[in-house]
Coordinates of C-alpha atoms in Angstrom, one line a residue:
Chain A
X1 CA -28.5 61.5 -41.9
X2 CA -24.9 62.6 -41.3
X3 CA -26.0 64.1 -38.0
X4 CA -27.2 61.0 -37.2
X5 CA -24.3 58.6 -37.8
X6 CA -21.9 61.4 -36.2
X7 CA -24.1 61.6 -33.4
X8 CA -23.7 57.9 -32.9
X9 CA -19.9 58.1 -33.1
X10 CA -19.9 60.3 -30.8
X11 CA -21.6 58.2 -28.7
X12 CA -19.6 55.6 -29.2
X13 CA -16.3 57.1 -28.9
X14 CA -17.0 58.8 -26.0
X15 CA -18.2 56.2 -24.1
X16 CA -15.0 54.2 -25.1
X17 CA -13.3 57.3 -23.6
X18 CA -14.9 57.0 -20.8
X19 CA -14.1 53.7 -20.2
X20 CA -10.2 54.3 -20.5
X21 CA -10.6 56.7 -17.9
X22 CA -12.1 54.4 -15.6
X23 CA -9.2 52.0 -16.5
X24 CA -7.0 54.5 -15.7
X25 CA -8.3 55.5 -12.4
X26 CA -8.2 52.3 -11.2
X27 CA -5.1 52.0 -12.2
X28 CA -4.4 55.6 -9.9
X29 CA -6.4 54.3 -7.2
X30 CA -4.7 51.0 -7.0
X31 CA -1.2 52.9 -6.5
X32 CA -2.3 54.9 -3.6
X33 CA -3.7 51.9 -2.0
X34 CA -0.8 51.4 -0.2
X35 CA -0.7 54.4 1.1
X36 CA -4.1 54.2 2.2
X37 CA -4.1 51.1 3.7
X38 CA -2.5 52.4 6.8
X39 CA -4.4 54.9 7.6
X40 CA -6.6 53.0 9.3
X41 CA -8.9 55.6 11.1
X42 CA -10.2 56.5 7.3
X43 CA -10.9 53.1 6.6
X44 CA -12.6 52.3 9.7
X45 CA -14.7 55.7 9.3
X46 CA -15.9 54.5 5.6
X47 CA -16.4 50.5 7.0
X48 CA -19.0 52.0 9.7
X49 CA -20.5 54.0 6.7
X50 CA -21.1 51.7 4.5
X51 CA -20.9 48.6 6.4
X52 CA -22.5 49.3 9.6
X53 CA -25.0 51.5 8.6
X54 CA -26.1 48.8 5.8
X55 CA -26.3 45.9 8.3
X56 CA -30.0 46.2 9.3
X57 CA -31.1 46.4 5.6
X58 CA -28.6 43.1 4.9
X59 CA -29.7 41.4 7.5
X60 CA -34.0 41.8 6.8
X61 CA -33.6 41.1 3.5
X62 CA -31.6 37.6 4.0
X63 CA -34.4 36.7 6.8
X64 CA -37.3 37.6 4.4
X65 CA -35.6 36.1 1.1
X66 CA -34.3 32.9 3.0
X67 CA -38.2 32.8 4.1
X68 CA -39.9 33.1 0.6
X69 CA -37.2 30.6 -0.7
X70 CA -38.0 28.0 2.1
X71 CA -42.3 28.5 1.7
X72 CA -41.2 27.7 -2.7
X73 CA -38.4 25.3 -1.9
X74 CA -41.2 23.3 0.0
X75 CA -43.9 23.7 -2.4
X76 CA -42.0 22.3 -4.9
X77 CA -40.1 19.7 -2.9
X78 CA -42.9 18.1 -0.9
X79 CA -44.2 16.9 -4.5
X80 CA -41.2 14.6 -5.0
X81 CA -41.8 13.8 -1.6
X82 CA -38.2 15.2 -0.4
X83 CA -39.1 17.9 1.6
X84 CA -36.2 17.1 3.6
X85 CA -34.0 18.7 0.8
X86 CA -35.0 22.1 1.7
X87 CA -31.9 23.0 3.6
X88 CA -29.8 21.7 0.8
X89 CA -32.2 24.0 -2.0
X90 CA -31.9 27.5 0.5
X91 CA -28.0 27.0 1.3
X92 CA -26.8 26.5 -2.0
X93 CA -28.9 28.7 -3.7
X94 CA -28.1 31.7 -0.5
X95 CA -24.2 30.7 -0.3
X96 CA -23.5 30.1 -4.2
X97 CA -25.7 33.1 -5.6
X98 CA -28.3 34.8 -4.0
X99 CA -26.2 36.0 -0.6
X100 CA -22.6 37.5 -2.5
X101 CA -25.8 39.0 -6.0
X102 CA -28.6 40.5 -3.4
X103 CA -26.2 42.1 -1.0
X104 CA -24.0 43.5 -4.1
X105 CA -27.4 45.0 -5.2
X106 CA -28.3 46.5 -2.0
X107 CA -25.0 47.8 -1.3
X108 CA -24.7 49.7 -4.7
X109 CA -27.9 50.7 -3.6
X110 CA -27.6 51.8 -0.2
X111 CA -24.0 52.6 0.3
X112 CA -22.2 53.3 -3.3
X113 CA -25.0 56.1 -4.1
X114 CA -25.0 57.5 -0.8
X115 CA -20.2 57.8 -2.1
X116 CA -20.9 58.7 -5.4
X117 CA -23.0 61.8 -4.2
X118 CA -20.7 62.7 -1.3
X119 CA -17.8 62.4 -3.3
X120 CA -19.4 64.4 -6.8
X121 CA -20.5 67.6 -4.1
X122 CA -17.1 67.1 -3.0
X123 CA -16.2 67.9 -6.0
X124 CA -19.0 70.2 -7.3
X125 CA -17.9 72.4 -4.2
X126 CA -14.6 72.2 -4.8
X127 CA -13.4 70.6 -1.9
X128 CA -11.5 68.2 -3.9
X129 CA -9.7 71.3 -5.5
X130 CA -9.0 72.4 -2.3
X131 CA -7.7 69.3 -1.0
X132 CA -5.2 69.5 -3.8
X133 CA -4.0 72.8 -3.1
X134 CA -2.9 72.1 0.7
X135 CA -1.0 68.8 -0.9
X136 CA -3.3 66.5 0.2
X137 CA -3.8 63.7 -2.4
X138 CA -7.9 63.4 -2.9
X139 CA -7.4 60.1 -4.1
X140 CA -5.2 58.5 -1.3
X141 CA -8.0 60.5 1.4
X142 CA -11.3 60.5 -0.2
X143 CA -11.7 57.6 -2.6
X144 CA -9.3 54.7 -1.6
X145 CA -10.7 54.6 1.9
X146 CA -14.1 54.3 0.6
X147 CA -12.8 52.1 -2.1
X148 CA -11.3 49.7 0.4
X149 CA -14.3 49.5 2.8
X150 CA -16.7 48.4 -0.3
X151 CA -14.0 45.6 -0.6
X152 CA -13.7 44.5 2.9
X153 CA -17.4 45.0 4.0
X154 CA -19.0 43.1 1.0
X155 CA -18.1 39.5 2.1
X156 CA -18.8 40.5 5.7
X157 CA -21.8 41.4 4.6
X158 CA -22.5 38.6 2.0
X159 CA -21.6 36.2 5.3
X160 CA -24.5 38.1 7.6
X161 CA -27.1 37.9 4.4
X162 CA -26.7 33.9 3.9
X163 CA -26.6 33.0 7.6
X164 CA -29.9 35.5 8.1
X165 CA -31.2 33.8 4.9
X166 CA -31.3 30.0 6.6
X167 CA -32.0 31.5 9.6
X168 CA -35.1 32.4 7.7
X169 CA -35.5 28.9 6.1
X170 CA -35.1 27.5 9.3
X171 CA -38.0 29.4 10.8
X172 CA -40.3 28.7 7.9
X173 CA -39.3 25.5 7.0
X174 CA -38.5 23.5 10.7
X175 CA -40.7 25.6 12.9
X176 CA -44.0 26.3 11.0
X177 CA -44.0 23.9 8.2
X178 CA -42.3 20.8 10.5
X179 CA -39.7 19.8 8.3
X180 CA -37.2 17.4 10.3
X181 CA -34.9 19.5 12.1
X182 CA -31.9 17.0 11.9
X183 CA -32.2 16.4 8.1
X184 CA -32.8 20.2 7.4
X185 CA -29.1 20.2 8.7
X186 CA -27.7 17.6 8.1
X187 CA -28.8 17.1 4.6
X188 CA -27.2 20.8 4.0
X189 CA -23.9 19.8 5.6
X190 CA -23.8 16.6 3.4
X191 CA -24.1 18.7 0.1
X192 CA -22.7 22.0 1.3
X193 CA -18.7 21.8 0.2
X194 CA -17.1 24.6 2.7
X195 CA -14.1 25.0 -0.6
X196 CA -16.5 24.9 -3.4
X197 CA -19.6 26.6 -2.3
X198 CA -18.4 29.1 0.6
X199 CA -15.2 29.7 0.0
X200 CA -16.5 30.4 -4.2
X201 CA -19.5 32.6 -2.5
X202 CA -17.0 34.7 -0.7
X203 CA -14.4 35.0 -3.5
X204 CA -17.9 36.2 -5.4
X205 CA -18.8 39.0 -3.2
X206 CA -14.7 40.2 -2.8
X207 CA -15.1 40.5 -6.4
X208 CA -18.5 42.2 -6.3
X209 CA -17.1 44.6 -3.4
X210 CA -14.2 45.6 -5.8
X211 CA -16.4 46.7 -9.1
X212 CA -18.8 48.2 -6.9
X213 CA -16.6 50.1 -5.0
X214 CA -14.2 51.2 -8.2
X215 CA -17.4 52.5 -9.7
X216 CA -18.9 54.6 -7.1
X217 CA -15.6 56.5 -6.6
X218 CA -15.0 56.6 -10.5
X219 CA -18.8 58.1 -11.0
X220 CA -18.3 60.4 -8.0
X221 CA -14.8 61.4 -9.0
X222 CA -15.8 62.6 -12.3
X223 CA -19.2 63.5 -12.0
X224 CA -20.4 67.1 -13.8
X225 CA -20.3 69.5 -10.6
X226 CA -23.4 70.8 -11.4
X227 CA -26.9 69.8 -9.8
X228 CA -28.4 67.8 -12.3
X229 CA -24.7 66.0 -12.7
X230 CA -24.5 65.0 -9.1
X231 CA -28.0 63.6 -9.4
X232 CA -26.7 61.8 -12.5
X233 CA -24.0 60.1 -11.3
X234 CA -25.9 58.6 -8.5
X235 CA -28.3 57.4 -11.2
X236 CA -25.5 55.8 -13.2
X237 CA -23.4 54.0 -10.0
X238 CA -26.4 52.0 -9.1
X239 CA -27.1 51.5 -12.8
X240 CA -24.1 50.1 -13.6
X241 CA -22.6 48.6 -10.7
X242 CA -25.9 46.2 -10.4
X243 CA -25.4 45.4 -14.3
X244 CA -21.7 44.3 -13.8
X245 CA -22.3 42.3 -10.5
X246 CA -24.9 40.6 -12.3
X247 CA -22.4 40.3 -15.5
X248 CA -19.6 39.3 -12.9
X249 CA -22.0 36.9 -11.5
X250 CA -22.4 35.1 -14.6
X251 CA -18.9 34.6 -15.6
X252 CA -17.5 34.4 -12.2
X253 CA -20.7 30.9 -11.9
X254 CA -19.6 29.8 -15.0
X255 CA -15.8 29.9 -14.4
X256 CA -16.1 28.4 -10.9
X257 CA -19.2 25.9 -10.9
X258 CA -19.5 24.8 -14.5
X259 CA -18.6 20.7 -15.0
X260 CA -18.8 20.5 -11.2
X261 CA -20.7 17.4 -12.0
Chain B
X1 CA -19.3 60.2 17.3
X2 CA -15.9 60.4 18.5
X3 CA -13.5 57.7 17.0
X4 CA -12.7 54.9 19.4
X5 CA -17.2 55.0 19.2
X6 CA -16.7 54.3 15.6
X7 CA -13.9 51.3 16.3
X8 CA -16.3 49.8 18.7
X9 CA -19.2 50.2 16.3
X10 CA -17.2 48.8 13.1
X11 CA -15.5 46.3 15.3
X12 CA -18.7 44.9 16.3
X13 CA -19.9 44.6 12.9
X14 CA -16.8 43.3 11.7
X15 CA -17.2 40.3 14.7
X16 CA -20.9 39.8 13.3
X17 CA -19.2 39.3 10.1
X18 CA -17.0 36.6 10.9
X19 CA -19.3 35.0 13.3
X20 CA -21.3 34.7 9.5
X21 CA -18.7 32.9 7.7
X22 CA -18.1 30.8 10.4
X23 CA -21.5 29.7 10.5
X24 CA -21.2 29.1 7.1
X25 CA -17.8 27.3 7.6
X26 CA -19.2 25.0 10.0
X27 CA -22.8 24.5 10.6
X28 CA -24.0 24.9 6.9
X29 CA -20.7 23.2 5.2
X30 CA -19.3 20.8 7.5
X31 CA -15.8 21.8 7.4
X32 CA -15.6 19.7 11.0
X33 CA -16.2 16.3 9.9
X34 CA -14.5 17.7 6.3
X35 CA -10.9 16.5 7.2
X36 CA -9.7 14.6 4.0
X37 CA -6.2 14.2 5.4
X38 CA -6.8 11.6 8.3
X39 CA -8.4 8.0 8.1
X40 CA -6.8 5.2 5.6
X41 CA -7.9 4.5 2.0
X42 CA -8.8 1.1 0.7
X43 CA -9.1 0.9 -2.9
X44 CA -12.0 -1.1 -4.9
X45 CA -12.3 -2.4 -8.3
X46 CA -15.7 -2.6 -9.8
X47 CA -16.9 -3.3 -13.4
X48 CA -19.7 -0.6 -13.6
X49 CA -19.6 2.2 -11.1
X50 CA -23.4 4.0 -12.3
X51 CA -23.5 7.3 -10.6
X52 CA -21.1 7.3 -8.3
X53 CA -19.5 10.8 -7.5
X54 CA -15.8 11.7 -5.9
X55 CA -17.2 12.6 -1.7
X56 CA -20.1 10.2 -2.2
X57 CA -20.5 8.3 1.4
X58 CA -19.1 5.1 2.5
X59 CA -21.5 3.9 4.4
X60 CA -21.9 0.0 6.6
X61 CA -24.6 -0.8 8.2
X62 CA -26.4 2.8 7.7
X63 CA -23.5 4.3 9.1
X64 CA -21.4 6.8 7.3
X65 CA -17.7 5.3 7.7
X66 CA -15.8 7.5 5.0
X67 CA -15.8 9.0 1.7
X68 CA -15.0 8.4 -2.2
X69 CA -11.7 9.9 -2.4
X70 CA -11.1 9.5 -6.3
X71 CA -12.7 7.0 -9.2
X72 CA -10.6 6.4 -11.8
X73 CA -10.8 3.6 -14.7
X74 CA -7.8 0.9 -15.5
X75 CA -6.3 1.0 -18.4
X76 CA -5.6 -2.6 -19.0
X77 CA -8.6 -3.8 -17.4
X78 CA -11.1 -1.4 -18.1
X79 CA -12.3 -1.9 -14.6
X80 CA -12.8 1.2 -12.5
X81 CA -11.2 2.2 -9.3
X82 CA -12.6 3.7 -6.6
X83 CA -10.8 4.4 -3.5
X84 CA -12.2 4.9 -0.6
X85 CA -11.4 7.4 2.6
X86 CA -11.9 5.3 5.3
X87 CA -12.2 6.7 9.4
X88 CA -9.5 5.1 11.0
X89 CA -11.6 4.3 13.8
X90 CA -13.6 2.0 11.8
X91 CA -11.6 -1.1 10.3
X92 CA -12.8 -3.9 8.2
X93 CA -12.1 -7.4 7.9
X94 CA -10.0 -8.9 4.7
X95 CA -12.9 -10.6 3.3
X96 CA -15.1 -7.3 3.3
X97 CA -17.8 -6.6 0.0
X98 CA -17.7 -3.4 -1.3
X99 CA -21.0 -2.8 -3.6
X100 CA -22.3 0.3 -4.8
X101 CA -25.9 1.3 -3.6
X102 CA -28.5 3.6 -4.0
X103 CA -30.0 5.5 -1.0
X104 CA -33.8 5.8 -2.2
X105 CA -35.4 4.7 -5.6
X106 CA -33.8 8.3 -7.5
X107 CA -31.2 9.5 -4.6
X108 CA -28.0 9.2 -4.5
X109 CA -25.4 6.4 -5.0
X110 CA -23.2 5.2 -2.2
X111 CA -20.5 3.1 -1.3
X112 CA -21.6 0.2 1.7
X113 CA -19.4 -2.0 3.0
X114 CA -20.2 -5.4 4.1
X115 CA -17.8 -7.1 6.9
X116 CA -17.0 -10.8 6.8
X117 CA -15.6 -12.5 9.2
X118 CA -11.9 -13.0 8.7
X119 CA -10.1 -11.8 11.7
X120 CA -7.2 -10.0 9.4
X121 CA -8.2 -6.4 9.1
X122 CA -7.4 -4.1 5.4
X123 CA -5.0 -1.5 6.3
X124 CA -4.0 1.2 4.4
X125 CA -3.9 0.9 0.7
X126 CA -5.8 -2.5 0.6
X127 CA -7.8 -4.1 -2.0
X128 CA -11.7 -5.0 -1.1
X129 CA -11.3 -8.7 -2.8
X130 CA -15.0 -8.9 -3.7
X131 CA -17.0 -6.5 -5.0
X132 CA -20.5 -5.7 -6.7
X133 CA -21.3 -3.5 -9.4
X134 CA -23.8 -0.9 -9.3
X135 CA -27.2 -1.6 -10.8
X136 CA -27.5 -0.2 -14.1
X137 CA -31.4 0.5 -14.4
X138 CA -31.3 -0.1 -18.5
X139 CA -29.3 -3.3 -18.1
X140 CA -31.8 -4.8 -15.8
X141 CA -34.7 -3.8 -18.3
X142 CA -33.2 -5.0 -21.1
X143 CA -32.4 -8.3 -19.4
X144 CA -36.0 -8.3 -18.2
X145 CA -37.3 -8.0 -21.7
X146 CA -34.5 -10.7 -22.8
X147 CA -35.7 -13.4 -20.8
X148 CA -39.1 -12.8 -21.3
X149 CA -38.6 -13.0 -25.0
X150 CA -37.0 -16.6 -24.4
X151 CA -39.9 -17.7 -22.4
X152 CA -42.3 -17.0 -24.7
X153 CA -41.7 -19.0 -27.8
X154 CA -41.9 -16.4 -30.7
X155 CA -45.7 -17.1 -32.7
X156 CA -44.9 -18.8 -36.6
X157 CA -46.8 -15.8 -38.8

């Protein structure tokens, strides 16, 4: 019984422990940003690791999802008899939530594992250490770089998933269904606001790119530097990242699109 | 890879990437014809505006001409007031009506503008003398059953 309830304030406390540390290293990592910011061979390095090497994966999944979302859209819409809507349905849906979410969830996926485990072996072979001892700051070299290309590559990449995504629609829904190809367009231009929806999509997916990014460096940083540990962390940054972008996401819609009539 | 491979690589991507959002800007918003700065505004008074929405179109004849720019309601006269963006390569006589339609049986309400033929033209901060409210779908119904309940003489019991 008292095992128990110790056992669960251990828990507790240590996962509120753990949380100040992440406070605090983003804190750390947010001083050395400056520094980091001009070394711009680092940064690029990280962008075409993350960003490039993500791009194909971005880009199919916009196509496909913008195509199931078009073949529903219409099924839906041709009973009220305004198919023509479609474009509006797929671009709001792709620029407000599904483009800055999906690609979140596919970069925490794809890229933050692939930092979290680079940067916890760093670690678990000492290279970090090491880094350290010839006065090389591991944070201002290792994580802020790949910090910064989470932030800078997400909205890039949020951009290339939406337009792939009505790319998609537009396939499905003007060349094989026969939707109108004027009022596929020009219906989505008529209820598509470039400061409410875009500009709100990208802000989303900055935001996204920042937690995403603060918590594969934090989960590689202080991973165990064992085995199993490395493993572990990788586990936990895809975890958690994709359960704060989808946290974010909700109070991030409801702070920007909520009595928007 | 050698690093100016990975700058031509990254820069690529990062073109692709702005190509995106400017595809966004302007072919799926319409930040082109989006320029809420330029035309003139005429303002409108109506009794009952229904559904009408700041951005709603201003259309005459079919043709989209402007945009809602701001509703607002009068204090003293409990009228509201819509004013309306207008292109300033449209212009419309002084003796124009401004009445607020539906597009559809269930879509959305707009603005149209009706020219007269009074060769004066509104400029800039204008009234639109006459004016005529948008339908109100309860009014009409209960005004349906009103006058139906006067025709029909109500049976002694």
């Amino acid at each position: 019984m008292i095992a128990s309830i110790e056992a669960l304030g251990h828990f507790i406390t240590s996962r509120v422990e753990r949380l100040g540390l992440a406070a605090r290293f983003s804190g750390a990592i947010l001083l050395v940003l400056w520094v980091s910011i001009r070394r711009t061979s680092l940064i690029i390095r990280e962008l075409y690791f993350s960003g490039v090497r993500s791009l194909s994966i971005i880009a199919v999944s916009g196509l496909f999802v913008g195509m199931v979302l078009a073949v529903q859209g219409y099924e839906v819409l041709q009973r009220y008899g305004s198919a023509e809507s479609l474009g509006v349905i797929v671009a709001l849906s792709l620029v407000r939530e599904l483009g800055p979410v999906v690609t979140a969830l596919l970069f925490a996926g794809r890229a933050s594992s692939a930092v979290t485990a680079e940067i916890a072996l760093m670690r678990a072979t000492e290279q970090l250490a090491a880094m350290d001892m010839m006065a090389v700051d591991p944070l201002s070299r290792v994580g802020a770089p790949r910090f910064l290309a989470a932030i800078l590559s997400m909205p890039l990449l949020a951009a290339i998933f939406t337009s792939a995504g009505i790319c998609g629609a537009w396939i499905i829904g003007v060349k094989l269904i026969g939707i109108d190809d004027g009022a596929f367009w020009s219906q989505m231009q008529a209820n598509v606001d470039v400061r409410i929806d875009v500009l709100n999509g990208l802000l989303k997916s900055i935001v996204f790119g920042t937690a995403v990014g603060l918590i594969s460096v934090f989960e590689g940083y202080f991973a165990v530097p064992t085995t199993e540990g490395i493993a572990s962390a990788t586990t936990r940054t895809v975890v958690i990242s994709s359960l704060s972008v989808l946290l974010l996401d909700l109070v991030l819609t409801v702070m920007m699109f909520r009595g928007l009539s | 890879m050698n690093r100016s491979r990975f700058d031509f690589v990254v820069g690529l991507f990062v073109a692709i990437g702005l190509l995106a959002m400017v595809f966004m800007a302007l072919k799926v918003g319409n930040l082109a014809s989006f320029d809420s700065g330029s035309g003139y505004v005429l303002e409108a008074r109506f009794d009952n505006i229904g559904g009408l929405k700041v951005r709603a179109p201003v259309k005459s004849a079919g043709v989209v001409v402007g945009r809602v720019d701001s509703v607002g309601l009068d204090k003293e006269t409990f009228e509201a007031i819509v004013r309306l963006r207008i292109t300033s390569d449209y212009r419309f006589s002084k003796d124009t009506i401004a009445s607020i339609l539906t597009s559809g049986l269930l879509g959305e309400q707009y603005v149209g503008l009706e020219s007269g033929g009074d060769p004066v033209y509104l400029a800039q901060g204008d009234r639109v003398g006459k004016t005529q409210s948008a339908m109100i779908l309860e009014k009409l119904i209960s005004q349906f059953l009103f006058s139906k309940a006067a025709e029909t003489p109500a049976k002694a019991p």
